[in-house]
Tab-separated table of C-alpha atoms in Angstrom:
chain	number	residue	atom	x	y	z
A	1433	MET	CA	40.078	151.478	51.933
A	1434	LYS	CA	40.988	147.885	51.125
A	1435	ASN	CA	43.588	149.097	48.655
A	1436	LEU	CA	45.035	151.365	51.317
A	1437	ILE	CA	45.316	148.483	53.762
A	1438	LYS	CA	46.996	146.342	51.122
A	1439	PHE	CA	49.389	149.172	50.376
A	1440	PHE	CA	50.482	149.531	54.003
A	1441	THR	CA	50.683	145.762	54.378
A	1442	VAL	CA	53.088	145.577	51.433
A	1443	ILE	CA	55.137	148.445	52.895
A	1444	LEU	CA	55.278	146.688	56.290
A	1445	LEU	CA	56.337	143.372	54.825
A	1446	ALA	CA	58.956	145.064	52.685
A	1447	SER	CA	60.405	146.798	55.737
A	1448	MET	CA	60.748	143.553	57.737
A	1449	PRO	CA	64.112	141.753	57.536
A	1450	LEU	CA	64.056	138.647	55.459
A	1451	ARG	CA	64.400	135.450	57.476
A	1452	ALA	CA	65.701	132.249	56.035
A	1453	ASP	CA	63.236	129.380	56.050
A	1454	ILE	CA	63.361	126.700	58.741
A	1455	HIS	CA	65.159	124.202	56.509
A	1456	THR	CA	67.987	126.659	55.828
A	1457	ASP	CA	68.143	127.593	59.537
A	1458	LEU	CA	68.492	123.967	60.539
A	1459	GLN	CA	71.258	123.296	58.028
A	1460	SER	CA	73.147	126.419	59.115
A	1461	LEU	CA	72.794	125.368	62.739
A	1462	LEU	CA	74.143	121.922	61.925
A	1463	ASN	CA	77.190	123.427	60.212
A	1464	GLN	CA	77.913	125.627	63.217
A	1465	THR	CA	77.596	122.697	65.603
A	1466	HIS	CA	79.897	120.583	63.424
A	1467	THR	CA	82.506	123.344	63.704
A	1468	LEU	CA	82.150	123.479	67.489
A	1469	ASN	CA	82.443	119.718	67.738
A	1470	SER	CA	85.651	119.768	65.667
A	1471	GLU	CA	87.135	122.549	67.790
A	1472	LEU	CA	86.319	120.671	70.979
A	1473	SER	CA	87.714	117.404	69.599
A	1474	ASN	CA	90.987	119.139	68.721
A	1475	PHE	CA	91.229	120.990	72.027
A	1476	THR	CA	93.820	119.978	74.649
A	1477	PHE	CA	94.969	121.506	77.919
A	1478	ASN	CA	98.565	120.749	76.934
A	1479	GLN	CA	98.939	124.003	75.033
A	1480	GLU	CA	99.690	127.602	75.912
A	1481	GLY	CA	96.692	129.681	76.955
A	1482	SER	CA	94.436	126.633	76.949
A	1483	CYS	CA	91.981	127.923	79.533
A	1484	ALA	CA	91.490	131.175	77.634
A	1485	GLN	CA	90.727	129.096	74.540
A	1486	MET	CA	88.328	126.962	76.563
A	1487	ARG	CA	86.462	130.053	77.744
A	1488	THR	CA	86.124	131.181	74.129
A	1489	LEU	CA	84.856	127.740	73.134
A	1490	ASN	CA	82.368	127.744	76.008
A	1491	GLN	CA	81.051	131.094	74.849
A	1492	SER	CA	80.628	129.747	71.302
A	1493	ILE	CA	78.660	126.784	72.650
A	1494	GLU	CA	76.448	129.150	74.656
A	1495	ASP	CA	75.862	131.286	71.546
A	1496	ASN	CA	74.978	128.183	69.567
A	1497	THR	CA	72.548	127.106	72.278
A	1498	LEU	CA	70.906	130.530	72.136
A	1499	THR	CA	70.561	130.175	68.356
A	1500	ILE	CA	68.808	126.836	68.834
A	1501	LYS	CA	66.426	128.463	71.303
A	1502	ASN	CA	65.678	131.374	69.004
A	1503	ILE	CA	64.926	129.081	66.059
A	1504	THR	CA	62.659	126.996	68.273
A	1505	ASP	CA	60.820	129.991	69.728
A	1506	THR	CA	60.138	131.597	66.330
A	1507	MET	CA	59.224	128.413	64.521
A	1508	SER	CA	55.973	128.447	62.532
A	1509	SER	CA	54.074	125.585	60.979
A	1510	PHE	CA	55.879	123.899	58.115
A	1511	SER	CA	56.214	120.607	56.305
A	1512	VAL	CA	58.994	118.596	57.888
A	1513	THR	CA	61.322	116.680	55.540
A	1514	ASP	CA	63.653	113.758	55.871
A	1515	ALA	CA	66.545	116.230	55.636
A	1516	ASP	CA	65.181	118.155	58.643
A	1517	LEU	CA	64.974	115.002	60.723
A	1518	ASP	CA	68.473	114.047	59.604
A	1519	VAL	CA	69.653	117.385	60.969
A	1520	LEU	CA	67.990	116.667	64.295
A	1521	ASP	CA	69.625	113.238	64.428
A	1522	ASP	CA	73.009	114.755	63.636
A	1523	LEU	CA	72.618	117.575	66.177
A	1524	SER	CA	71.731	115.065	68.854
A	1525	SER	CA	74.718	112.879	67.975
A	1526	LEU	CA	77.049	115.883	67.988
A	1527	SER	CA	75.924	116.965	71.445
A	1528	GLN	CA	76.487	113.418	72.675
A	1529	ASN	CA	79.957	113.369	71.116
A	1530	MET	CA	80.785	116.719	72.719
A	1531	SER	CA	79.793	115.354	76.099
A	1532	VAL	CA	82.253	112.481	75.573
A	1533	GLU	CA	84.939	115.043	74.766
A	1534	SER	CA	84.217	116.753	78.084
A	1535	VAL	CA	84.982	113.441	79.828
A	1536	ARG	CA	88.269	113.213	77.911
A	1537	LEU	CA	89.266	116.713	78.966
A	1538	SER	CA	88.334	116.094	82.603
A	1539	MET	CA	90.687	113.106	82.588
A	1540	GLU	CA	93.376	115.083	80.751
A	1541	LEU	CA	93.708	117.443	83.698
A	1542	ASN	CA	95.112	114.468	85.622
A	1543	THR	CA	98.010	114.255	83.188
A	1544	ILE	CA	99.335	117.810	83.551
A	1545	THR	CA	103.076	117.498	84.142
A	1546	ASP	CA	104.543	120.842	83.144
A	1547	THR	CA	105.034	123.284	86.010
A	1548	ALA	CA	104.230	126.138	83.631
A	1549	GLU	CA	100.673	124.768	83.410
A	1550	LEU	CA	100.089	125.181	87.136
A	1551	PHE	CA	98.299	128.493	86.615
A	1552	GLU	CA	95.960	126.748	84.174
A	1553	TYR	CA	95.054	123.947	86.583
A	1554	SER	CA	92.548	125.691	88.832
A	1555	ALA	CA	91.033	127.576	85.915
A	1556	GLY	CA	90.798	124.273	84.046
A	1557	LEU	CA	88.577	122.778	86.732
A	1558	ASN	CA	86.144	125.659	86.435
A	1559	ALA	CA	86.279	125.639	82.633
A	1560	ILE	CA	85.433	121.930	82.434
A	1561	LEU	CA	82.509	122.338	84.830
A	1562	GLN	CA	81.230	125.210	82.691
A	1563	LEU	CA	81.723	123.125	79.551
A	1564	SER	CA	79.649	120.251	80.921
A	1565	GLN	CA	76.914	122.698	81.888
A	1566	ASP	CA	76.911	124.324	78.440
A	1567	ILE	CA	76.813	121.009	76.609
A	1568	GLY	CA	73.963	119.856	78.834
A	1569	ALA	CA	72.023	123.041	78.075
A	1570	MET	CA	72.648	122.594	74.340
A	1571	ALA	CA	71.389	119.008	74.471
A	1572	ASP	CA	68.226	120.182	76.240
A	1573	ARG	CA	67.615	122.873	73.615
A	1574	ILE	CA	68.047	120.320	70.793
A	1575	LEU	CA	65.495	118.072	72.467
A	1576	GLU	CA	63.107	121.019	72.825
A	1577	MET	CA	63.593	121.822	69.145
A	1578	ALA	CA	62.730	118.250	68.184
A	1579	ASP	CA	59.546	118.405	70.263
A	1580	ARG	CA	58.648	121.774	68.742
A	1581	ILE	CA	59.118	120.463	65.207
A	1582	LEU	CA	56.834	117.558	66.056
A	1583	ILE	CA	54.137	119.996	67.196
A	1584	MET	CA	54.555	122.493	64.348
A	1585	SER	CA	54.812	120.046	61.449
A	1586	ASP	CA	51.717	119.933	59.260
A	1587	ASN	CA	52.525	116.578	57.702
A	1588	ILE	CA	53.101	114.535	60.850
A	1589	GLY	CA	50.970	111.648	59.602
A	1590	LEU	CA	53.076	111.174	56.473
A	1591	MET	CA	56.327	111.388	58.512
A	1592	ALA	CA	55.155	109.366	61.524
A	1593	ASP	CA	57.545	106.429	61.143
A	1594	ARG	CA	60.522	108.685	60.477
A	1595	ILE	CA	59.635	110.904	63.447
A	1596	ILE	CA	59.462	107.892	65.770
A	1597	THR	CA	62.934	106.840	64.622
A	1598	THR	CA	64.246	110.336	65.319
A	1599	GLN	CA	62.664	110.363	68.771
A	1600	MET	CA	64.333	107.044	69.607
A	1601	ILE	CA	67.706	108.418	68.497
A	1602	GLN	CA	67.125	111.591	70.538
A	1603	ASN	CA	66.205	109.662	73.678
A	1604	GLN	CA	69.229	107.399	73.394
A	1605	ASN	CA	71.618	110.284	72.781
A	1606	ILE	CA	70.241	112.451	75.573
A	1607	ALA	CA	70.698	109.556	78.015
A	1608	LEU	CA	74.313	109.065	76.893
A	1609	THR	CA	74.910	112.817	77.039
A	1610	GLN	CA	73.624	113.053	80.583
A	1611	SER	CA	75.750	110.070	81.593
A	1612	SER	CA	78.899	111.655	80.148
A	1613	ILE	CA	78.163	115.014	81.747
A	1614	LEU	CA	77.669	113.326	85.122
A	1615	LEU	CA	80.985	111.481	84.717
A	1616	THR	CA	82.700	114.752	83.808
A	1617	GLN	CA	81.351	116.444	86.908
A	1618	GLN	CA	82.319	113.476	89.086
A	1619	ASN	CA	85.868	113.645	87.724
A	1620	MET	CA	86.003	117.345	88.566
A	1621	VAL	CA	84.811	116.666	92.109
A	1622	LEU	CA	87.525	114.038	92.522
A	1623	LEU	CA	90.151	116.432	91.184
A	1624	SER	CA	88.897	119.136	93.530
A	1625	ASP	CA	89.230	116.748	96.468
A	1626	SER	CA	92.566	115.409	95.249
A	1627	LEU	CA	95.224	118.103	95.032
A	1628	SER	CA	97.858	117.564	92.373
A	1629	THR	CA	101.362	117.980	93.797
A	1630	ILE	CA	102.058	120.176	90.779
A	1631	THR	CA	100.790	122.987	93.022
A	1632	TYR	CA	104.037	122.656	95.015
A	1633	ASN	CA	106.357	122.610	92.028
A	1634	LEU	CA	106.812	126.348	91.633
A	1635	THR	CA	107.869	126.710	95.268
A	1636	LEU	CA	110.025	123.594	95.075
A	1637	GLY	CA	111.680	124.940	91.940
A	1638	GLN	CA	112.480	128.228	93.675
A	1639	ILE	CA	113.887	126.388	96.691
A	1640	ILE	CA	116.054	124.266	94.402
A	1641	ASP	CA	117.350	127.375	92.603
A	1642	ASN	CA	118.194	129.092	95.887
A	1643	THR	CA	119.799	125.957	97.291
A	1644	GLU	CA	121.935	125.567	94.169
A	1645	LEU	CA	123.032	129.196	94.492
A	1646	LEU	CA	124.037	128.534	98.097
A	1647	SER	CA	125.852	125.351	97.117
A	1648	ASN	CA	127.775	127.137	94.364
A	1649	GLU	CA	128.707	129.939	96.732
A	1650	MET	CA	129.952	127.474	99.313
A	1651	ASN	CA	132.041	125.676	96.691
A	1652	GLN	CA	133.592	128.944	95.545
A	1653	THR	CA	134.287	130.296	99.039
A	1654	SER	CA	137.732	129.683	100.478
A	1655	LEU	CA	137.961	130.195	104.226
A	1656	THR	CA	140.943	132.007	105.732
A	1657	ASN	CA	141.819	132.782	109.300
A	1658	SER	CA	140.524	136.340	108.764
A	1659	ASN	CA	137.341	135.840	106.714
A	1660	MET	CA	135.872	132.641	108.152
A	1661	GLN	CA	133.676	134.546	110.594
A	1662	THR	CA	132.036	136.825	107.991
A	1663	GLU	CA	131.806	134.223	105.223
A	1664	LEU	CA	130.162	131.646	107.461
A	1665	ALA	CA	127.753	134.262	108.850
A	1666	SER	CA	126.642	135.108	105.292
A	1667	ILE	CA	126.110	131.451	104.476
A	1668	GLN	CA	124.237	130.934	107.723
A	1669	SER	CA	121.855	133.806	106.864
A	1670	GLN	CA	121.010	132.241	103.490
A	1671	THR	CA	120.549	128.853	105.129
A	1672	VAL	CA	118.039	130.249	107.619
A	1673	THR	CA	116.019	131.752	104.759
A	1674	LEU	CA	116.021	128.410	102.928
A	1675	LEU	CA	114.984	126.544	106.059
A	1676	GLU	CA	112.073	128.937	106.555
A	1677	SER	CA	110.932	128.388	102.954
A	1678	MET	CA	111.067	124.623	103.324
A	1679	THR	CA	109.247	124.716	106.646
A	1680	THR	CA	106.490	126.864	105.138
A	1681	LEU	CA	106.090	124.429	102.235
A	1682	LEU	CA	105.998	121.434	104.577
A	1683	ASP	CA	103.353	123.141	106.729
A	1684	LEU	CA	101.272	123.732	103.590
A	1685	MET	CA	101.546	120.059	102.645
A	1686	VAL	CA	100.495	119.015	106.137
A	1687	THR	CA	97.509	121.381	106.059
A	1688	ASN	CA	96.427	120.205	102.608
A	1689	SER	CA	96.822	116.564	103.586
A	1690	ALA	CA	94.327	117.057	106.408
A	1691	LYS	CA	91.701	118.162	103.854
A	1692	MET	CA	92.364	116.097	100.730
A	1693	ASN	CA	94.436	113.416	99.070
A	1694	HIS	CA	97.365	114.159	96.797
A	1695	TYR	CA	97.687	113.232	93.157
A	1696	ILE	CA	101.426	112.777	92.604
A	1697	ASN	CA	102.983	114.696	89.755
A	1698	ALA	CA	106.174	113.084	88.402
A	1699	ASP	CA	108.066	116.396	88.373
A	1700	THR	CA	107.460	116.743	92.119
A	1701	LEU	CA	109.270	113.476	92.778
A	1702	THR	CA	112.142	114.490	90.515
A	1703	MET	CA	112.490	117.813	92.334
A	1704	LEU	CA	112.483	116.177	95.759
A	1705	GLY	CA	115.195	113.769	94.614
A	1706	ASP	CA	117.256	116.625	93.166
A	1707	LEU	CA	116.828	118.656	96.339
A	1708	SER	CA	118.190	115.864	98.507
A	1709	GLY	CA	121.204	115.643	96.171
A	1710	ILE	CA	121.919	119.361	96.561
A	1711	HIS	CA	121.753	119.046	100.345
A	1712	ARG	CA	124.250	116.243	100.117
A	1713	ALA	CA	126.545	118.736	98.334
A	1714	LEU	CA	125.933	121.333	101.074
A	1715	SER	CA	126.937	118.911	103.785
A	1716	ALA	CA	130.044	117.911	101.808
A	1717	SER	CA	131.036	121.593	101.614
A	1718	LEU	CA	130.545	121.892	105.362
A	1719	GLU	CA	132.870	118.934	105.887
A	1720	THR	CA	135.475	120.716	103.763
A	1721	TYR	CA	134.988	123.895	105.823
A	1722	ALA	CA	135.397	121.938	109.044
A	1723	ASN	CA	138.734	120.496	107.899
A	1724	THR	CA	139.904	123.948	106.794
A	1725	ILE	CA	138.947	125.540	110.130
A	1726	GLU	CA	140.744	122.782	112.013
A	1727	GLN	CA	143.908	123.452	109.994
A	1728	LEU	CA	143.642	127.247	110.426
A	1729	ALA	CA	142.694	127.151	114.101
A	1730	PRO	CA	146.245	127.683	115.494
A	1731	LEU	CA	146.631	130.818	113.323
A	1732	THR	CA	143.162	132.284	113.991
A	1733	ASP	CA	142.108	134.867	116.557
A	1734	THR	CA	140.178	133.220	119.379
A	1735	VAL	CA	137.114	135.445	118.969
A	1736	ILE	CA	136.939	134.744	115.222
A	1737	LEU	CA	137.500	131.036	115.798
A	1738	SER	CA	134.817	130.919	118.487
A	1739	ASP	CA	132.240	132.603	116.245
A	1740	ALA	CA	133.182	130.427	113.276
A	1741	THR	CA	132.843	127.159	115.197
A	1742	ALA	CA	129.493	128.248	116.676
A	1743	THR	CA	128.230	129.175	113.214
A	1744	MET	CA	129.443	125.858	111.843
A	1745	LEU	CA	127.536	123.932	114.500
A	1746	GLN	CA	124.408	125.954	113.695
A	1747	LEU	CA	124.907	125.305	109.981
A	1748	THR	CA	125.167	121.554	110.509
A	1749	LYS	CA	121.974	121.684	112.563
A	1750	ASP	CA	120.032	123.750	110.000
A	1751	ILE	CA	121.148	121.710	107.011
A	1752	GLY	CA	120.275	118.548	108.914
A	1753	VAL	CA	116.801	119.925	109.648
A	1754	MET	CA	116.348	120.861	105.969
A	1755	SER	CA	117.303	117.336	104.985
A	1756	ASP	CA	114.660	116.032	107.393
A	1757	ARG	CA	112.110	118.441	105.933
A	1758	ILE	CA	112.704	116.993	102.463
A	1759	MET	CA	112.016	113.482	103.741
A	1760	GLN	CA	108.931	114.663	105.639
A	1761	MET	CA	107.503	116.313	102.531
A	1762	THR	CA	108.142	113.194	100.488
A	1763	ASN	CA	106.557	110.926	103.094
A	1764	LYS	CA	103.514	113.194	103.439
A	1765	ILE	CA	102.946	113.044	99.680
A	1766	TYR	CA	103.338	109.253	99.624
A	1767	ILE	CA	100.945	108.688	102.509
A	1768	MET	CA	98.200	110.859	101.020
A	1769	ALA	CA	98.668	109.786	97.377
A	1770	ASP	CA	95.682	108.358	95.509
A	1771	ASN	CA	97.719	107.337	92.447
A	1772	ILE	CA	100.563	105.585	94.241
A	1773	GLY	CA	100.171	102.489	92.081
A	1774	LEU	CA	100.614	104.430	88.852
A	1775	MET	CA	103.683	106.196	90.242
A	1776	SER	CA	105.223	103.191	91.979
A	1777	ASP	CA	108.355	103.047	89.803
A	1778	ASN	CA	109.045	106.762	90.216
A	1779	ILE	CA	108.416	106.523	93.948
A	1780	VAL	CA	110.888	103.657	94.376
A	1781	THR	CA	113.512	105.539	92.348
A	1782	THR	CA	113.014	108.693	94.424
A	1783	GLN	CA	113.198	106.754	97.670
A	1784	ASN	CA	116.470	105.105	96.644
A	1785	ILE	CA	117.967	108.475	95.665
A	1786	GLN	CA	116.869	110.114	98.891
A	1787	MET	CA	118.006	107.296	101.143
A	1788	THR	CA	121.476	107.396	99.600
A	1789	ASN	CA	121.697	111.188	99.783
A	1790	VAL	CA	120.394	111.348	103.347
A	1791	ALA	CA	122.932	108.758	104.517
A	1792	LEU	CA	125.831	110.674	102.937
A	1793	THR	CA	124.465	113.999	104.236
A	1794	GLU	CA	124.228	112.717	107.793
A	1795	SER	CA	127.726	111.275	107.568
A	1796	SER	CA	129.205	114.602	106.422
A	1797	LEU	CA	127.280	116.579	109.025
A	1798	LEU	CA	128.379	114.231	111.790
A	1799	THR	CA	132.012	114.552	110.664
A	1800	SER	CA	131.733	118.355	110.613
A	1801	GLN	CA	130.228	118.439	114.096
A	1802	SER	CA	132.908	116.122	115.463
A	1803	ILE	CA	135.702	118.269	114.042
A	1804	MET	CA	134.157	121.480	115.434
A	1805	LEU	CA	133.715	119.934	118.869
A	1806	THR	CA	137.346	118.841	118.804
A	1807	VAL	CA	138.486	122.385	117.887
A	1808	ILE	CA	136.334	123.851	120.663
A	1809	LYS	CA	137.802	121.416	123.151
A	1810	ASN	CA	141.415	121.825	122.074
A	1811	PHE	CA	141.333	125.631	122.029
A	1812	GLY	CA	139.176	126.119	125.085
A	1813	LEU	CA	136.444	127.946	123.216
């Protein structure tokens, strides 16, 4: 009977998968964690598909944390060595270093300047919060592993001094890790409460493109005594659409400003300055139109002339309102900015550009209105 039991015991043991010993497990775990630390250290949000890469990295950290837990849960009594304690020290230091990297990445989100990265911004906030949570969980599992090794070691007396040193290192690193994770989360809260103006850049870019198209069309359009009515009506239709877009964007800025501060993105200032320059060009084209209509007035049908002058007055009004909208958006961003000191030079430059453009725009619009009023008066329209 005893031989039969031995036989089945041998069969059972032979059928069980071989498991590496604890020393090999620890070394393998250290190698994996080194790789994760290197990947995190080399990671930056200033690359294409960064948030997808961050999600992959987060998953790897979670898998590594699960490995730590599994090793800890299945650990049996063994004789701990200096090499094992070195691994614990290194694992603890790596988790602390990874927590510092999470702080770096949380601050890096503040530096996003490329409009193409806008879609990554919101996802980046969530990814960083998940990263800090995963690193915190990994640090906890490493600490649990160290405690488990202390309990399961059968030579604790011989290794007492070395174990105490390891515990001191663990305690110091876990405190630094928790501090870094807290700072990371605080940075994310601040970013959540402070909206980067990069969120407006896509809309601003589209408005600029449409305004440039309108400006080019106005430059290429020559008014005659027969087409001025239809050409100006077409331009007026495009202007109304642009004004609606700008009003919608301004309303969004006003709404956001009631809930949070703005973190100024440099590209936003550049776009606002460019937009004011394009509106200066629009008003200059209107002044040219006004002079042309005045010259063609004696040769133009009264109905056509009446419609053209009315459209011109509406155009000067709408373009003037758009110019005001640009200044309102800029002022709203300035008032609510929480990084105004860092952007002071760019702000001053933008203000100078806009003040110059607004003055020239108003001058051209006023000239256009005066000419149209004179035509209306002289021709009894």
